[in-house]
Amino acid sequence: MPAKKKPTPDTWNYESTVEKIEDILHLMESGDMSLSDLFEQFNVAADYLKTCDRFLTERRAQVELSIEHLTDEPDF
């Protein structure tokens, strides 16, 4: 299987990445994969999960910062 290009931030989408993870899991659960392919797909899914985790961590930090700004008392 050829190496996949890493998506750029402009083209990456959380929801579609989660769908890809789910597709990989269904394929792995089907039992129709060789052990070599199973390990390869496991690594692909793990990379997708890391990317999703980074995305969620960054967004959580942005939300927390926005909340801080909303709750700050104005200096008059």
PDB file of C-alpha atoms in Angstrom:
ATOM      1  CA  MET A   1       0.000   0.000   0.000  1.00  0.00           C
ATOM      2  CA  PRO A   2       1.522   3.364  -0.987  1.00  0.00           C
ATOM      3  CA  ALA A   3       2.245   5.903   1.698  1.00  0.00           C
ATOM      4  CA  LYS A   4      -0.590   8.358   2.180  1.00  0.00           C
ATOM      5  CA  LYS A   5      -0.013  12.085   2.056  1.00  0.00           C
ATOM      6  CA  LYS A   6      -0.620  13.922   5.286  1.00  0.00           C
ATOM      7  CA  PRO A   7      -3.588  16.239   4.827  1.00  0.00           C
ATOM      8  CA  THR A   8      -3.014  19.946   5.089  1.00  0.00           C
ATOM      9  CA  PRO A   9      -4.816  21.850   7.849  1.00  0.00           C
ATOM     10  CA  ASP A  10      -7.100  23.330   5.169  1.00  0.00           C
ATOM     11  CA  THR A  11      -8.263  19.915   3.950  1.00  0.00           C
ATOM     12  CA  TRP A  12      -8.288  17.917   7.196  1.00  0.00           C
ATOM     13  CA  ASN A  13     -11.670  17.225   8.755  1.00  0.00           C
ATOM     14  CA  TYR A  14     -12.294  15.723  12.208  1.00  0.00           C
ATOM     15  CA  GLU A  15     -15.545  13.989  11.273  1.00  0.00           C
ATOM     16  CA  SER A  16     -14.154  12.357   8.137  1.00  0.00           C
ATOM     17  CA  THR A  17     -11.107  11.185  10.080  1.00  0.00           C
ATOM     18  CA  VAL A  18     -13.344   9.572  12.700  1.00  0.00           C
ATOM     19  CA  GLU A  19     -15.216   7.852   9.847  1.00  0.00           C
ATOM     20  CA  LYS A  20     -11.909   6.518   8.514  1.00  0.00           C
ATOM     21  CA  ILE A  21     -11.067   5.155  11.971  1.00  0.00           C
ATOM     22  CA  GLU A  22     -14.472   3.471  12.177  1.00  0.00           C
ATOM     23  CA  ASP A  23     -14.012   1.968   8.696  1.00  0.00           C
ATOM     24  CA  ILE A  24     -10.636   0.567   9.720  1.00  0.00           C
ATOM     25  CA  LEU A  25     -12.118  -0.897  12.907  1.00  0.00           C
ATOM     26  CA  HIS A  26     -14.941  -2.587  10.975  1.00  0.00           C
ATOM     27  CA  LEU A  27     -12.426  -4.014   8.524  1.00  0.00           C
ATOM     28  CA  MET A  28     -10.239  -5.277  11.368  1.00  0.00           C
ATOM     29  CA  GLU A  29     -13.236  -6.824  13.131  1.00  0.00           C
ATOM     30  CA  SER A  30     -14.340  -8.613   9.957  1.00  0.00           C
ATOM     31  CA  GLY A  31     -11.420 -11.013  10.198  1.00  0.00           C
ATOM     32  CA  ASP A  32     -10.764 -10.706   6.458  1.00  0.00           C
ATOM     33  CA  MET A  33      -7.295  -9.185   6.799  1.00  0.00           C
ATOM     34  CA  SER A  34      -3.884 -10.761   6.904  1.00  0.00           C
ATOM     35  CA  LEU A  35      -1.961 -10.218  10.104  1.00  0.00           C
ATOM     36  CA  SER A  36       0.444  -7.919   8.286  1.00  0.00           C
ATOM     37  CA  ASP A  37      -2.416  -5.765   6.943  1.00  0.00           C
ATOM     38  CA  LEU A  38      -4.055  -5.765  10.364  1.00  0.00           C
ATOM     39  CA  PHE A  39      -0.938  -4.317  11.991  1.00  0.00           C
ATOM     40  CA  GLU A  40      -0.537  -1.783   9.193  1.00  0.00           C
ATOM     41  CA  GLN A  41      -4.141  -0.614   9.527  1.00  0.00           C
ATOM     42  CA  PHE A  42      -3.798  -0.525  13.309  1.00  0.00           C
ATOM     43  CA  ASN A  43      -0.896   1.907  12.912  1.00  0.00           C
ATOM     44  CA  VAL A  44      -2.879   4.031  10.446  1.00  0.00           C
ATOM     45  CA  ALA A  45      -5.810   4.188  12.880  1.00  0.00           C
ATOM     46  CA  ALA A  46      -3.454   5.053  15.751  1.00  0.00           C
ATOM     47  CA  ASP A  47      -2.023   7.950  13.724  1.00  0.00           C
ATOM     48  CA  TYR A  48      -5.548   9.171  12.948  1.00  0.00           C
ATOM     49  CA  LEU A  49      -6.425   8.984  16.649  1.00  0.00           C
ATOM     50  CA  LYS A  50      -3.341  11.010  17.592  1.00  0.00           C
ATOM     51  CA  THR A  51      -4.290  13.660  15.048  1.00  0.00           C
ATOM     52  CA  CYS A  52      -7.851  13.799  16.388  1.00  0.00           C
ATOM     53  CA  ASP A  53      -6.563  14.042  19.952  1.00  0.00           C
ATOM     54  CA  ARG A  54      -4.269  16.957  19.039  1.00  0.00           C
ATOM     55  CA  PHE A  55      -7.165  18.693  17.289  1.00  0.00           C
ATOM     56  CA  LEU A  56      -9.461  18.294  20.311  1.00  0.00           C
ATOM     57  CA  THR A  57      -6.737  19.412  22.734  1.00  0.00           C
ATOM     58  CA  GLU A  58      -6.097  22.557  20.677  1.00  0.00           C
ATOM     59  CA  ARG A  59      -9.804  23.343  20.420  1.00  0.00           C
ATOM     60  CA  ARG A  60     -10.302  22.794  24.155  1.00  0.00           C
ATOM     61  CA  ALA A  61      -7.522  25.298  24.867  1.00  0.00           C
ATOM     62  CA  GLN A  62      -9.160  27.805  22.513  1.00  0.00           C
ATOM     63  CA  VAL A  63     -12.529  27.374  24.229  1.00  0.00           C
ATOM     64  CA  GLU A  64     -10.980  27.752  27.681  1.00  0.00           C
ATOM     65  CA  LEU A  65      -9.217  30.929  26.572  1.00  0.00           C
ATOM     66  CA  SER A  66     -12.461  32.319  25.149  1.00  0.00           C
ATOM     67  CA  ILE A  67     -14.263  31.546  28.397  1.00  0.00           C
ATOM     68  CA  GLU A  68     -11.518  33.316  30.354  1.00  0.00           C
ATOM     69  CA  HIS A  69     -11.962  36.413  28.218  1.00  0.00           C
ATOM     70  CA  LEU A  70     -15.721  36.306  28.705  1.00  0.00           C
ATOM     71  CA  THR A  71     -15.451  36.055  32.480  1.00  0.00           C
ATOM     72  CA  ASP A  72     -12.729  38.686  32.917  1.00  0.00           C
ATOM     73  CA  GLU A  73     -13.932  41.801  34.675  1.00  0.00           C
ATOM     74  CA  PRO A  74     -13.560  44.901  32.522  1.00  0.00           C
ATOM     75  CA  ASP A  75     -10.997  47.427  33.750  1.00  0.00           C
ATOM     76  CA  PHE A  76     -12.833  50.764  33.993  1.00  0.00           C
TER      77      PHE A  76
END
